[in-house]
PDB file of C-alpha atoms in Angstrom:
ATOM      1  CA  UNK A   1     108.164-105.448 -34.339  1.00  0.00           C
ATOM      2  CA  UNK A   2     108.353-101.821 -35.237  1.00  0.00           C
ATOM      3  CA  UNK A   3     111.524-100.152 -35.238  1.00  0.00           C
ATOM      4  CA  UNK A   4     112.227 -97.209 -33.120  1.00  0.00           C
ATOM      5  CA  UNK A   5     112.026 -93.866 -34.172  1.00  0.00           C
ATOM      6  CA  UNK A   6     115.020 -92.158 -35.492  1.00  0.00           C
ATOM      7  CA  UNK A   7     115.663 -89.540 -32.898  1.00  0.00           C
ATOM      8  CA  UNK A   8     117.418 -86.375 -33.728  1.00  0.00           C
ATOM      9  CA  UNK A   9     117.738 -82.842 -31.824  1.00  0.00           C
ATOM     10  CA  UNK A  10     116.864 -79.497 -33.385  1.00  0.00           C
ATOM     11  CA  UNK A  11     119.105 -76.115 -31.857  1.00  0.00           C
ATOM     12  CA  UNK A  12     118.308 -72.696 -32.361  1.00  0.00           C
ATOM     13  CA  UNK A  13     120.856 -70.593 -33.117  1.00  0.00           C
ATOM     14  CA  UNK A  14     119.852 -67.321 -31.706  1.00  0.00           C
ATOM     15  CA  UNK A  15     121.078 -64.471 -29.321  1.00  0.00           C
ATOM     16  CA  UNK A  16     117.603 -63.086 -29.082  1.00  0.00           C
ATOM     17  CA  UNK A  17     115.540 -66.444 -28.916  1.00  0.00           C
ATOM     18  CA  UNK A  18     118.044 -67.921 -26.345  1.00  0.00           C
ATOM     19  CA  UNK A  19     117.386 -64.212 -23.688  1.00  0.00           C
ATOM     20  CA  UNK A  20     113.693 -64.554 -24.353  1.00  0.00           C
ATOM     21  CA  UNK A  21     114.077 -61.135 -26.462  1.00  0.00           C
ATOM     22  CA  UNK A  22     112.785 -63.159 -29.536  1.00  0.00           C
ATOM     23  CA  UNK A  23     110.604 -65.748 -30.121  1.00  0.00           C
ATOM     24  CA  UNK A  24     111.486 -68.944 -31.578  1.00  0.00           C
ATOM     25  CA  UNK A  25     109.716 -69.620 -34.682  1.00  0.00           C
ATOM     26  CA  UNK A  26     111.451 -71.778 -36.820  1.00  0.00           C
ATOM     27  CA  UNK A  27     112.520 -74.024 -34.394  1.00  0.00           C
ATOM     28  CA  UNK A  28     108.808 -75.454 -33.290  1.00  0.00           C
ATOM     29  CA  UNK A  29     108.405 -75.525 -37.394  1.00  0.00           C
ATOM     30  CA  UNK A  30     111.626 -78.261 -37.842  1.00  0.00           C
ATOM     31  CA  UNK A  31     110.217 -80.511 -35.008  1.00  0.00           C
ATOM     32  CA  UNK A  32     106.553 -80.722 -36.517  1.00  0.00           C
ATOM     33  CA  UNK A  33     107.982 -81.212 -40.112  1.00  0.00           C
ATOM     34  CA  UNK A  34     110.873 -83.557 -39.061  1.00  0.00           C
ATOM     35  CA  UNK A  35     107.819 -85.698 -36.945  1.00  0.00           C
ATOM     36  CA  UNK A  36     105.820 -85.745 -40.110  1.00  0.00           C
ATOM     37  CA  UNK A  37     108.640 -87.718 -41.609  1.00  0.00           C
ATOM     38  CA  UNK A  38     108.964 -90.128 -38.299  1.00  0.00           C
ATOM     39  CA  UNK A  39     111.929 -88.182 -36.771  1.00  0.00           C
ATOM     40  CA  UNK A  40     111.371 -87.566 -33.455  1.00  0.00           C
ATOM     41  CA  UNK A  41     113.050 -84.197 -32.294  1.00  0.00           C
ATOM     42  CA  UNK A  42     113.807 -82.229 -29.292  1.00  0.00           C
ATOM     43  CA  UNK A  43     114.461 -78.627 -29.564  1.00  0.00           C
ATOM     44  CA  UNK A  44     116.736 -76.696 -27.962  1.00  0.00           C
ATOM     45  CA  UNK A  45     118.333 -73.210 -27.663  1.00  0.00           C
ATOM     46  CA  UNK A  46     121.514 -71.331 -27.923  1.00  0.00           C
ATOM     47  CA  UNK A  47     123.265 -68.152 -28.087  1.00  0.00           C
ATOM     48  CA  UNK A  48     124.929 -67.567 -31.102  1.00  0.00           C
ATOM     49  CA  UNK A  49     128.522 -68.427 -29.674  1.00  0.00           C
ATOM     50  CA  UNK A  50     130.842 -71.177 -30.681  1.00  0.00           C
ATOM     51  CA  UNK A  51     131.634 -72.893 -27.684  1.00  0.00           C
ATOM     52  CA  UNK A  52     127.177 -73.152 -27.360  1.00  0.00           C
ATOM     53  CA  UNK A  53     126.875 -74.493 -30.345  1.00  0.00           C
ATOM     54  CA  UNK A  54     129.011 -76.700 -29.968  1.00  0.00           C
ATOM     55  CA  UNK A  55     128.464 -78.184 -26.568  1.00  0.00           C
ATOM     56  CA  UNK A  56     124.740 -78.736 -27.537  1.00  0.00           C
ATOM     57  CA  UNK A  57     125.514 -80.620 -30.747  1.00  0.00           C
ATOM     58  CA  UNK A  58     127.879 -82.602 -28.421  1.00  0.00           C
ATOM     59  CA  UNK A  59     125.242 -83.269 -25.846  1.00  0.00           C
ATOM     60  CA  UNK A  60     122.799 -84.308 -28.138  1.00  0.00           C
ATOM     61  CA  UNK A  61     124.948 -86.989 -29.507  1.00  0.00           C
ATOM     62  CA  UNK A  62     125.847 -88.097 -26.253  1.00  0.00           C
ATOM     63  CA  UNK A  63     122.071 -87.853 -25.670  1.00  0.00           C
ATOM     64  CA  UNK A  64     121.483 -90.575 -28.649  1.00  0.00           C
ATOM     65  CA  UNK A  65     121.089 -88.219 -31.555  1.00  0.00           C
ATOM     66  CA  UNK A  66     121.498 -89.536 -34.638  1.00  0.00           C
ATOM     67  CA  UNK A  67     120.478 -86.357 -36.892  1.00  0.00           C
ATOM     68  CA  UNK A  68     121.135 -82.928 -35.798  1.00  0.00           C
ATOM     69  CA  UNK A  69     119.443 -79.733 -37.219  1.00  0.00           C
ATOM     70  CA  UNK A  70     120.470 -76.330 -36.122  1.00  0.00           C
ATOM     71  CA  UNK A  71     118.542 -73.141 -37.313  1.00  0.00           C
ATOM     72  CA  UNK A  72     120.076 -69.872 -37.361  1.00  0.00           C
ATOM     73  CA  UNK A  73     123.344 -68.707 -37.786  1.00  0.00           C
ATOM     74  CA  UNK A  74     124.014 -69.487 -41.630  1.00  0.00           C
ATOM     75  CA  UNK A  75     124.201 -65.878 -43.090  1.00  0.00           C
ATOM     76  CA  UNK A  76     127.266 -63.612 -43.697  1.00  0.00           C
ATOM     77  CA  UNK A  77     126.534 -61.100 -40.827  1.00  0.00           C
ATOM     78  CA  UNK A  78     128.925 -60.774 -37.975  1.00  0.00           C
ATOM     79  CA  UNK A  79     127.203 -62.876 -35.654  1.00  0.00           C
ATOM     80  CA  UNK A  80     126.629 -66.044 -38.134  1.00  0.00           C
ATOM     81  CA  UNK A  81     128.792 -68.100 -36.575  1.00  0.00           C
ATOM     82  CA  UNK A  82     126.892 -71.095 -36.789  1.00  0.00           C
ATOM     83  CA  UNK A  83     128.939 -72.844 -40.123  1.00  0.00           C
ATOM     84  CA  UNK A  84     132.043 -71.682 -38.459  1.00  0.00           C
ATOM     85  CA  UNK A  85     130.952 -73.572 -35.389  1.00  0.00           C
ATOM     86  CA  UNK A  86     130.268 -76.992 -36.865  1.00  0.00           C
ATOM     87  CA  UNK A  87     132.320 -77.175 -39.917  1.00  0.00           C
ATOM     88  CA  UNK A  88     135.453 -78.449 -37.349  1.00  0.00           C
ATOM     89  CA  UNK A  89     133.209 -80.850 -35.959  1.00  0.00           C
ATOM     90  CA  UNK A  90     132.709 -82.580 -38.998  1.00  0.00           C
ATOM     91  CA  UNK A  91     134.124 -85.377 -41.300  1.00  0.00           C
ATOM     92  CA  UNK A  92     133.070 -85.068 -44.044  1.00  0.00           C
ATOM     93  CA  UNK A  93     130.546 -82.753 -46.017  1.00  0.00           C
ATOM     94  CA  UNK A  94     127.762 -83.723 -47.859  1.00  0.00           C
ATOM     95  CA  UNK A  95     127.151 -80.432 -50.015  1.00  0.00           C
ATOM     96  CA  UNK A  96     124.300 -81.695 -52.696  1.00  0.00           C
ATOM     97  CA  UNK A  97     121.564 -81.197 -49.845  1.00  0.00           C
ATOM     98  CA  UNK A  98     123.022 -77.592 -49.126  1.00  0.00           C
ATOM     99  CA  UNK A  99     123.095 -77.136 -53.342  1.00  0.00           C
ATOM    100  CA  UNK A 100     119.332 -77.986 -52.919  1.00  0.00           C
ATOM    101  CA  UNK A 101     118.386 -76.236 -50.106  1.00  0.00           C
ATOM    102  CA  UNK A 102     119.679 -73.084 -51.731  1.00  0.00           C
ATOM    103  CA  UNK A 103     117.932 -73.784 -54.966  1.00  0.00           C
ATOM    104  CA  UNK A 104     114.422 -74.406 -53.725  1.00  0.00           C
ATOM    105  CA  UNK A 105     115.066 -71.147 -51.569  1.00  0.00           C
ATOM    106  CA  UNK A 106     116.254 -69.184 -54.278  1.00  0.00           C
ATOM    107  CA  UNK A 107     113.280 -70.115 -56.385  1.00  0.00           C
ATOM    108  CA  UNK A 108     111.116 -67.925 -53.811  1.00  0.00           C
ATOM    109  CA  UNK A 109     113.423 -65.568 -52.111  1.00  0.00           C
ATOM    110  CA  UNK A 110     116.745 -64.368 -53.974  1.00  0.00           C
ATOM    111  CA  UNK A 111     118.830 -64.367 -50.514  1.00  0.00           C
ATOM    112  CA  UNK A 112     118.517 -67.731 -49.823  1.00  0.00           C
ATOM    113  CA  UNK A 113     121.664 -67.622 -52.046  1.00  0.00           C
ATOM    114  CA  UNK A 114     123.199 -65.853 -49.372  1.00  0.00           C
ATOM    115  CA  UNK A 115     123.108 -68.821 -47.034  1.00  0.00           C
ATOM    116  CA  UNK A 116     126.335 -70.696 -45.903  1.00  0.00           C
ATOM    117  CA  UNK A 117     124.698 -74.209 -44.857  1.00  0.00           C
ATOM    118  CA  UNK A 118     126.345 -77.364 -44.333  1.00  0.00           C
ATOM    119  CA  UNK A 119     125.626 -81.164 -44.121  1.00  0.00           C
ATOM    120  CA  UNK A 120     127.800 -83.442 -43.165  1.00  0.00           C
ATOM    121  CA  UNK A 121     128.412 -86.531 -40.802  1.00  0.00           C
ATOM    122  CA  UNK A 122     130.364 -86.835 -37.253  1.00  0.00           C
ATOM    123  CA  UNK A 123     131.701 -90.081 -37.461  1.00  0.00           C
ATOM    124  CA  UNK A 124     131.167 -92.296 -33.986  1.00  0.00           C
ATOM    125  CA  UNK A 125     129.416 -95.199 -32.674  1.00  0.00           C
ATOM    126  CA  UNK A 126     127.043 -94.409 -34.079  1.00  0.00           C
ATOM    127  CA  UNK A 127     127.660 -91.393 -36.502  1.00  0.00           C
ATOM    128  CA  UNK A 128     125.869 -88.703 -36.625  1.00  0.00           C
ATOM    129  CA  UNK A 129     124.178 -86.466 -39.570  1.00  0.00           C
ATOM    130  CA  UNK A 130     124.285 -82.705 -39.211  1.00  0.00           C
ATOM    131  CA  UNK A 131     122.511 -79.777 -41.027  1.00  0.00           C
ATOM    132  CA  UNK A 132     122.788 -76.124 -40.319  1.00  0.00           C
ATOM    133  CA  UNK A 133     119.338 -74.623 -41.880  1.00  0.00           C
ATOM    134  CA  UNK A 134     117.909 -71.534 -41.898  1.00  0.00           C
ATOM    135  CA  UNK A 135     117.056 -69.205 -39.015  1.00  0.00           C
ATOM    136  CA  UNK A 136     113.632 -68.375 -40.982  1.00  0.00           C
ATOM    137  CA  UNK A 137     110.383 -70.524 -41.076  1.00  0.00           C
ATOM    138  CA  UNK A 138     110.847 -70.422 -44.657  1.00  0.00           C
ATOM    139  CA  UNK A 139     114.465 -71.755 -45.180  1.00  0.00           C
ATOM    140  CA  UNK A 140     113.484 -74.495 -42.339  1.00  0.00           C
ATOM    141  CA  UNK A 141     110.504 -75.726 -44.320  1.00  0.00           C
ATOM    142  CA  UNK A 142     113.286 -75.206 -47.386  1.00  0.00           C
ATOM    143  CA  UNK A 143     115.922 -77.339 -45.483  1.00  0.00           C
ATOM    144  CA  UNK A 144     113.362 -79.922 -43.642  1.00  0.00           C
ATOM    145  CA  UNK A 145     111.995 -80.274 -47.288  1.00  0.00           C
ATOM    146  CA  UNK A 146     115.118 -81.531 -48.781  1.00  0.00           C
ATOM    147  CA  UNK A 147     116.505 -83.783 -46.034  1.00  0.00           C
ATOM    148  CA  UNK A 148     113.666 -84.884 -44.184  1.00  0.00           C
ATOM    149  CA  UNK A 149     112.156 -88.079 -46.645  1.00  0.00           C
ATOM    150  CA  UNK A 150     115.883 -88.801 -46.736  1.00  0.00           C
ATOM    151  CA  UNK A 151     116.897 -88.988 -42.813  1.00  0.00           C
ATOM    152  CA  UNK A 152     116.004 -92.662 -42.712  1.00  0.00           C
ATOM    153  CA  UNK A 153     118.377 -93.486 -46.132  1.00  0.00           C
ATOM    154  CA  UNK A 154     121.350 -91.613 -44.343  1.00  0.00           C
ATOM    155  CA  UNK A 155     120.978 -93.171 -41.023  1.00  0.00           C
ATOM    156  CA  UNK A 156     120.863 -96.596 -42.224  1.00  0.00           C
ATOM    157  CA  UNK A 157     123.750 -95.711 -44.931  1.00  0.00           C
ATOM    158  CA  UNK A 158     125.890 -94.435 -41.959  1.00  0.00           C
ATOM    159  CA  UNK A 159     125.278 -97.728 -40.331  1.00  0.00           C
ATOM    160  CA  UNK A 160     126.296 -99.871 -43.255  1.00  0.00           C
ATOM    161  CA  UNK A 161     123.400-100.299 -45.069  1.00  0.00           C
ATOM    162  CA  UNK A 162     123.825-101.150 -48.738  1.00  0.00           C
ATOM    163  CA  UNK A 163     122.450 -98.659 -51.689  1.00  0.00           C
ATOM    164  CA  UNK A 164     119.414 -98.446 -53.032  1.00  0.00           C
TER     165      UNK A 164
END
């Protein structure tokens, strides 16, 4: 009997995408590469404000989410509030995948360095991984890169599963 896909939600972080100013381009991007590693993710979108954030990372969990990737938000301008929005949510970081996120960006584009990302897990029944990417197709294929052949280690590592 197979087992059941891992499910996880992707939110957009965006002020433009979220009033149909913008389009939403690397959000589509996460759920294709994230399904290419078995992951199978809805997508949604959010003004960048802390209470939206937030509520959708809370609604996916309650939804059955057991990876959550937000995009957007991560940089040092005024409205990145994305890291401030889910670093209180969390219980612990997991900061090598952010290390390496930032290095494979870096190799290409020299403000990837400029990116405040977090991983980390929301501990419940079950617990829950979270990323904060990228807002760009780039540092989503960057982030999605890293994490995604490893999504199936963490889940099963936040459920007790022994190392490998």
């Amino acid at each position: 009997m197979d087992a059941a896909p891992l499910v996880a939600t992707v939110i957009t972080v965006s002020d433009e995408v979220a009033s149909g100013v913008d389009e939403n381009r690397a959000g589509p991007v996460a759920v294709d590469l994230l399904g290419a590693h078995d992951v199978a993710a809805d997508l949604v979108v959010v003004p960048d404000r802390v209470e939206s954030i937030q509520a959708a990372i809370r609604a996916a969990i309650t939804a059955g989410s057991r990876v959550v990737i937000t995009s957007g938000g991560t940089g040092i301008g005024p409205s990145d509030v994305t890291v401030d929005a889910v670093v209180p949510l969390l219980d612990y970081q997991v900061p090598g995948i952010c290390e390496e996120i930032r290095r494979r960006g870096a190799a290409h584009v020299a403000s990837a360095l400029v990116s405040r990302e977090v991983a980390g897990v929301i501990l419940g029944r079950p617990s829950t991984f979270l990323l904060t990417a990228p807002g760009s197709r780039g540092g989503v294929k960057d982030a999605i890169g890293v994490v995604g052949p490893l999504l199936a280690h963490i889940v099963a590592q936040l459920d007790g599963a022994g190392h490998i």
